[in-house]
Structure formats: C-alpha cells, structure tokens
PDB file of C-alpha atoms in Angstrom:
ATOM      1  CA  MET A 606       0.000   0.000   0.000  1.00 68.00           C
ATOM      2  CA  GLY A 607       1.608   3.220  -1.184  1.00 87.00           C
ATOM      3  CA  VAL A 608       1.200   6.913  -0.526  1.00 93.00           C
ATOM      4  CA  ASN A 609      -1.435   7.185  -3.284  1.00 92.00           C
ATOM      5  CA  ASP A 610      -3.536   4.469  -1.660  1.00 92.00           C
ATOM      6  CA  LEU A 611      -3.272   6.121   1.765  1.00 94.00           C
ATOM      7  CA  ALA A 612      -4.209   9.550   0.414  1.00 96.00           C
ATOM      8  CA  LEU A 613      -7.086   8.045  -1.537  1.00 96.00           C
ATOM      9  CA  GLY A 614      -8.255   6.089   1.514  1.00 95.00           C
ATOM     10  CA  PHE A 615      -8.184   9.232   3.646  1.00 96.00           C
ATOM     11  CA  THR A 616     -10.232  11.091   1.027  1.00 97.00           C
ATOM     12  CA  LEU A 617     -12.722   8.225   0.713  1.00 97.00           C
ATOM     13  CA  GLY A 618     -13.181   8.001   4.474  1.00 97.00           C
ATOM     14  CA  ILE A 619     -14.001  11.681   4.866  1.00 97.00           C
ATOM     15  CA  ALA A 620     -16.233  11.691   1.760  1.00 97.00           C
ATOM     16  CA  ALA A 621     -18.219   8.687   3.007  1.00 97.00           C
ATOM     17  CA  PHE A 622     -18.651  10.236   6.444  1.00 97.00           C
ATOM     18  CA  THR A 623     -19.848  13.630   5.214  1.00 97.00           C
ATOM     19  CA  ASP A 624     -22.081  12.094   2.537  1.00 95.00           C
ATOM     20  CA  TRP A 625     -23.694   9.757   5.051  1.00 93.00           C
ATOM     21  CA  ARG A 626     -24.096  12.425   7.704  1.00 94.00           C
ATOM     22  CA  GLU A 627     -24.908  15.539   5.635  1.00 94.00           C
ATOM     23  CA  GLN A 628     -25.565  14.262   2.087  1.00 92.00           C
ATOM     24  CA  LYS A 629     -22.686  16.447   0.892  1.00 95.00           C
ATOM     25  CA  ILE A 630     -19.167  15.851  -0.332  1.00 96.00           C
ATOM     26  CA  TYR A 631     -17.322  19.097   0.135  1.00 97.00           C
ATOM     27  CA  ASN A 632     -15.084  20.890  -2.344  1.00 97.00           C
ATOM     28  CA  LYS A 633     -12.725  21.711   0.541  1.00 98.00           C
ATOM     29  CA  LEU A 634     -11.979  17.965   0.587  1.00 98.00           C
ATOM     30  CA  LEU A 635     -12.130  17.224  -3.139  1.00 98.00           C
ATOM     31  CA  PHE A 636     -10.049  20.115  -4.507  1.00 98.00           C
ATOM     32  CA  PRO A 637      -6.965  19.466  -2.315  1.00 98.00           C
ATOM     33  CA  ALA A 638      -7.351  15.716  -2.924  1.00 98.00           C
ATOM     34  CA  PHE A 639      -7.382  16.341  -6.678  1.00 98.00           C
ATOM     35  CA  LEU A 640      -4.239  18.472  -6.481  1.00 98.00           C
ATOM     36  CA  THR A 641      -2.591  15.853  -4.250  1.00 98.00           C
ATOM     37  CA  ALA A 642      -3.379  13.125  -6.777  1.00 98.00           C
ATOM     38  CA  LEU A 643      -1.926  15.161  -9.632  1.00 98.00           C
ATOM     39  CA  LEU A 644       1.185  15.979  -7.613  1.00 97.00           C
ATOM     40  CA  LEU A 645       1.788  12.419  -6.380  1.00 97.00           C
ATOM     41  CA  ASN A 646       1.334  10.906  -9.832  1.00 96.00           C
ATOM     42  CA  THR A 647       3.595  13.531 -11.404  1.00 97.00           C
ATOM     43  CA  VAL A 648       6.339  12.998  -8.812  1.00 97.00           C
ATOM     44  CA  GLN A 649       6.101   9.215  -9.139  1.00 95.00           C
ATOM     45  CA  GLY A 650       5.651   8.947 -12.894  1.00 95.00           C
ATOM     46  CA  GLY A 651       6.735  12.216 -14.485  1.00 96.00           C
ATOM     47  CA  SER A 652       4.735  13.458 -17.428  1.00 97.00           C
ATOM     48  CA  SER A 653       3.224  10.005 -18.053  1.00 96.00           C
ATOM     49  CA  GLY A 654       2.034   9.942 -14.418  1.00 96.00           C
ATOM     50  CA  LEU A 655       0.426  13.352 -14.863  1.00 97.00           C
ATOM     51  CA  THR A 656      -1.153  12.239 -18.141  1.00 97.00           C
ATOM     52  CA  SER A 657      -2.539   9.083 -16.512  1.00 97.00           C
ATOM     53  CA  SER A 658      -3.913  11.126 -13.631  1.00 97.00           C
ATOM     54  CA  LEU A 659      -5.601  13.648 -15.919  1.00 98.00           C
ATOM     55  CA  LEU A 660      -7.036  10.909 -18.141  1.00 98.00           C
ATOM     56  CA  GLY A 661      -8.404   9.161 -15.055  1.00 98.00           C
ATOM     57  CA  ALA A 662      -9.971  12.421 -13.848  1.00 98.00           C
ATOM     58  CA  VAL A 663     -11.617  13.058 -17.217  1.00 98.00           C
ATOM     59  CA  THR A 664     -12.881   9.464 -17.308  1.00 98.00           C
ATOM     60  CA  GLY A 665     -14.339   9.707 -13.800  1.00 97.00           C
ATOM     61  CA  PHE A 666     -16.007  13.018 -14.599  1.00 97.00           C
ATOM     62  CA  SER A 667     -17.408  11.690 -17.878  1.00 97.00           C
ATOM     63  CA  LEU A 668     -18.943   8.599 -16.277  1.00 97.00           C
ATOM     64  CA  LEU A 669     -21.224  10.571 -13.958  1.00 95.00           C
ATOM     65  CA  PHE A 670     -21.731  13.882 -15.737  1.00 95.00           C
ATOM     66  CA  LEU A 671     -24.840  12.802 -17.681  1.00 92.00           C
ATOM     67  CA  PRO A 672     -26.555  11.266 -14.613  1.00 89.00           C
ATOM     68  CA  TYR A 673     -25.785  14.533 -12.794  1.00 90.00           C
ATOM     69  CA  LEU A 674     -27.374  16.586 -15.592  1.00 91.00           C
ATOM     70  CA  MET A 675     -30.465  14.371 -15.399  1.00 84.00           C
ATOM     71  CA  GLY A 676     -30.778  15.034 -11.662  1.00 82.00           C
ATOM     72  CA  GLY A 677     -29.793  11.530 -10.614  1.00 80.00           C
ATOM     73  CA  MET A 678     -26.933  12.568  -8.349  1.00 87.00           C
ATOM     74  CA  GLY A 679     -25.130  15.519  -6.889  1.00 91.00           C
ATOM     75  CA  ALA A 680     -22.081  17.346  -8.151  1.00 95.00           C
ATOM     76  CA  GLY A 681     -20.043  16.034  -5.216  1.00 95.00           C
ATOM     77  CA  ASP A 682     -20.515  12.472  -6.493  1.00 96.00           C
ATOM     78  CA  VAL A 683     -19.209  13.486  -9.919  1.00 97.00           C
ATOM     79  CA  LYS A 684     -16.207  15.267  -8.437  1.00 98.00           C
ATOM     80  CA  LEU A 685     -15.491  12.363  -6.077  1.00 98.00           C
ATOM     81  CA  LEU A 686     -15.278   9.942  -9.012  1.00 98.00           C
ATOM     82  CA  MET A 687     -13.086  12.472 -10.811  1.00 98.00           C
ATOM     83  CA  VAL A 688     -10.706  12.539  -7.824  1.00 98.00           C
ATOM     84  CA  ILE A 689     -10.676   8.722  -7.723  1.00 98.00           C
ATOM     85  CA  GLY A 690      -9.689   8.777 -11.383  1.00 98.00           C
ATOM     86  CA  ALA A 691      -6.949  11.293 -10.668  1.00 98.00           C
ATOM     87  CA  PHE A 692      -5.486   8.980  -8.032  1.00 97.00           C
ATOM     88  CA  GLY A 693      -5.818   5.677  -9.885  1.00 96.00           C
ATOM     89  CA  GLY A 694      -6.045   6.395 -13.597  1.00 96.00           C
ATOM     90  CA  ALA A 695      -8.692   5.500 -16.156  1.00 96.00           C
ATOM     91  CA  PRO A 696      -8.790   1.690 -15.767  1.00 96.00           C
ATOM     92  CA  PHE A 697      -9.025   1.973 -11.978  1.00 96.00           C
ATOM     93  CA  VAL A 698     -11.810   4.567 -12.017  1.00 97.00           C
ATOM     94  CA  LEU A 699     -13.773   2.501 -14.534  1.00 97.00           C
ATOM     95  CA  THR A 700     -13.496  -0.549 -12.283  1.00 96.00           C
ATOM     96  CA  SER A 701     -14.472   1.533  -9.237  1.00 97.00           C
ATOM     97  CA  PHE A 702     -17.431   2.948 -11.141  1.00 97.00           C
ATOM     98  CA  LEU A 703     -18.692  -0.498 -12.140  1.00 97.00           C
ATOM     99  CA  TYR A 704     -18.504  -1.861  -8.595  1.00 97.00           C
ATOM    100  CA  GLY A 705     -20.078   1.335  -7.282  1.00 96.00           C
ATOM    101  CA  ALA A 706     -22.895   1.126  -9.830  1.00 95.00           C
ATOM    102  CA  VAL A 707     -23.780  -2.389  -8.674  1.00 95.00           C
ATOM    103  CA  ILE A 708     -23.716  -1.292  -5.026  1.00 95.00           C
ATOM    104  CA  GLY A 709     -25.702   1.852  -5.860  1.00 91.00           C
ATOM    105  CA  GLY A 710     -28.312  -0.219  -7.699  1.00 86.00           C
ATOM    106  CA  LEU A 711     -28.679  -2.519  -4.710  1.00 90.00           C
ATOM    107  CA  LEU A 712     -28.997   0.455  -2.344  1.00 87.00           C
ATOM    108  CA  SER A 713     -31.582   2.017  -4.633  1.00 81.00           C
ATOM    109  CA  CYS A 714     -33.616  -1.180  -4.772  1.00 81.00           C
ATOM    110  CA  ALA A 715     -33.435  -1.480  -0.986  1.00 83.00           C
ATOM    111  CA  SER A 716     -34.609   2.113  -0.611  1.00 77.00           C
ATOM    112  CA  LEU A 717     -37.538   1.546  -2.993  1.00 76.00           C
ATOM    113  CA  ALA A 718     -38.426  -1.733  -1.298  1.00 80.00           C
ATOM    114  CA  ARG A 719     -38.439  -0.048   2.096  1.00 78.00           C
ATOM    115  CA  ARG A 720     -40.962   2.462   0.734  1.00 76.00           C
ATOM    116  CA  LYS A 721     -42.916  -0.369  -0.926  1.00 79.00           C
ATOM    117  CA  ALA A 722     -42.357   1.235  -4.317  1.00 73.00           C
ATOM    118  CA  LEU A 723     -39.944  -1.258  -5.890  1.00 74.00           C
ATOM    119  CA  SER A 724     -42.431  -3.482  -7.715  1.00 75.00           C
ATOM    120  CA  ASN A 725     -44.367  -0.532  -9.120  1.00 73.00           C
ATOM    121  CA  THR A 726     -41.191   1.212 -10.298  1.00 70.00           C
ATOM    122  CA  LEU A 727     -39.855  -1.974 -11.924  1.00 73.00           C
ATOM    123  CA  LYS A 728     -43.214  -2.617 -13.602  1.00 72.00           C
ATOM    124  CA  HIS A 729     -43.320   0.877 -15.080  1.00 66.00           C
ATOM    125  CA  TYR A 730     -39.703   0.643 -16.183  1.00 65.00           C
ATOM    126  CA  LEU A 731     -40.340  -2.697 -17.889  1.00 71.00           C
ATOM    127  CA  LEU A 732     -43.461  -1.415 -19.624  1.00 67.00           C
ATOM    128  CA  PHE A 733     -41.611   1.686 -20.785  1.00 62.00           C
ATOM    129  CA  THR A 734     -38.717  -0.420 -22.031  1.00 65.00           C
ATOM    130  CA  LEU A 735     -41.085  -2.620 -24.008  1.00 66.00           C
ATOM    131  CA  MET A 736     -42.797   0.505 -25.437  1.00 52.00           C
ATOM    132  CA  LEU A 737     -46.190  -0.593 -24.122  1.00 48.00           C
ATOM    133  CA  LYS A 738     -46.775   2.537 -22.055  1.00 46.00           C
ATOM    134  CA  ARG A 739     -46.195   6.236 -22.588  1.00 50.00           C
ATOM    135  CA  SER A 740     -43.195   7.857 -20.981  1.00 48.00           C
ATOM    136  CA  GLN A 741     -45.496   9.639 -18.478  1.00 51.00           C
ATOM    137  CA  ASN A 742     -45.749   6.475 -16.387  1.00 52.00           C
ATOM    138  CA  PHE A 743     -41.993   6.026 -16.561  1.00 49.00           C
ATOM    139  CA  SER A 744     -41.434   9.620 -15.505  1.00 54.00           C
ATOM    140  CA  GLU A 745     -43.874   9.156 -12.641  1.00 56.00           C
ATOM    141  CA  SER A 746     -41.991   6.072 -11.454  1.00 52.00           C
ATOM    142  CA  MET A 747     -38.618   7.761 -11.740  1.00 52.00           C
ATOM    143  CA  ASN A 748     -39.891  10.776  -9.790  1.00 56.00           C
ATOM    144  CA  ASN A 749     -41.149   8.302  -7.189  1.00 53.00           C
ATOM    145  CA  ALA A 750     -37.683   6.744  -7.051  1.00 48.00           C
ATOM    146  CA  ARG A 751     -36.000  10.164  -6.700  1.00 52.00           C
ATOM    147  CA  ARG A 752     -38.141  11.201  -3.736  1.00 55.00           C
ATOM    148  CA  GLU A 753     -36.048   9.204  -1.331  1.00 56.00           C
ATOM    149  CA  LYS A 754     -32.449  10.079  -1.957  1.00 66.00           C
ATOM    150  CA  PHE A 755     -29.578   8.161  -0.524  1.00 76.00           C
ATOM    151  CA  PRO A 756     -25.946   9.186  -0.335  1.00 87.00           C
ATOM    152  CA  TYR A 757     -24.602   7.737  -3.592  1.00 91.00           C
ATOM    153  CA  GLY A 758     -21.085   8.752  -2.590  1.00 94.00           C
ATOM    154  CA  ILE A 759     -21.105   5.810  -0.199  1.00 95.00           C
ATOM    155  CA  ALA A 760     -21.715   3.442  -3.126  1.00 95.00           C
ATOM    156  CA  ILE A 761     -18.834   5.101  -4.993  1.00 97.00           C
ATOM    157  CA  VAL A 762     -16.566   4.742  -1.949  1.00 96.00           C
ATOM    158  CA  LEU A 763     -17.484   1.084  -1.440  1.00 96.00           C
ATOM    159  CA  GLY A 764     -16.958   0.339  -5.137  1.00 97.00           C
ATOM    160  CA  THR A 765     -13.564   2.015  -4.988  1.00 97.00           C
ATOM    161  CA  LEU A 766     -12.553   0.090  -1.879  1.00 96.00           C
ATOM    162  CA  ILE A 767     -13.465  -3.171  -3.629  1.00 95.00           C
ATOM    163  CA  ALA A 768     -11.458  -2.142  -6.710  1.00 95.00           C
ATOM    164  CA  LEU A 769      -8.568  -1.125  -4.462  1.00 92.00           C
ATOM    165  CA  ALA A 770      -8.664  -4.426  -2.572  1.00 90.00           C
ATOM    166  CA  PHE A 771      -8.603  -6.408  -5.810  1.00 87.00           C
ATOM    167  CA  SER A 772      -5.761  -4.319  -7.238  1.00 82.00           C
ATOM    168  CA  ILE A 773      -3.702  -4.826  -4.064  1.00 68.00           C
ATOM    169  CA  GLU A 774      -4.294  -8.572  -4.288  1.00 56.00           C
ATOM    170  CA  GLY A 775      -3.180  -8.489  -7.905  1.00 52.00           C
ATOM    171  CA  TRP A 776      -6.656  -9.035  -9.341  1.00 48.00           C
ATOM    172  CA  GLU A 777      -7.943  -6.866 -12.128  1.00 49.00           C
ATOM    173  CA  LEU A 778     -11.418  -6.550 -13.622  1.00 47.00           C
TER     174      LEU A 778
END
C-alpha cells in the first residue's frame, strides 16, 4: 500500500462520512485531494504519471456527468469519481465505477423496497422499455424513485474500496 492508496483512503473516508451524515461531499476535501493526486502521480511517474492522472480524472467526470445533468446525483458524487480517477487512472476509475454502480443499484432497490415502491417502479420501467406505455408512467416512477435520496457517494466509496482491494491482491477486472 503506497502513498497514493493512503491519500485516496483518507479522502474516501471523509467523503463517506460527510455524505452519510450531511448528504454532501465538500469541495474543501475534493479540490486538495485532486491536487494531491496530480502531484503524487507527477512525482512518481513524471509526465506520463500526470497524463494518466488527468485521463483518469476526465474518465471519472465523464462517467457521472450525464446522470448529474439528469438530476440523478449531486455534483459532489461526480467530483469524487473524478478525484478517484486522478489517483488511480482510467482503468481503476472505470473498475471503481462499475462496482459502485452495482452497489448503488442494490442500495436504490433497498430504498424503494423499504418504501414499498420497488415493484411498481420496476413494472413501469419494464413497460416503458417494451414501449407498451407512454413515458409519463416512466417519468412518474422515476420521480417516485428520486423522492427518497440516498448518499450515492457511499456506493462510490465502497466500489472504490473493492477495486482497491482487488488491485492490491493483484486481481484486475
């Protein structure tokens, strides 16, 4: 476990705590973490380290920017994934994103099930997908799903920790 992993772990811990407690991931955490990632990767890898860090940041940002524009998550989630990309590079942030998406989907289903809205939302989604219903029902279901927000940053953090654990063990997605 290197300095990058420790700095990333520190950032993830604070982000998870503030997202869970306040549903916010603060810029005063993310901006210095981003600069730290760029600096560490540049010192360790020169211009190729900086390039890898920037490519990872752009990849992380790109993965969540559209869901952010659609109102599916907050800007802090997008910036957190961007910082993860800056620390680990594009392949790592993609792996973290995929694990986080699975965890986020499970958390979302649990949240809908707790509100007894899961079956109705899935039914409307299926009908919309099969083009048997108008998009109004789909929009109604998605608005129903958005009513109860959960801190998606926690799913991102957990996905990143899984990706980090597998990369330390020598496993890759």
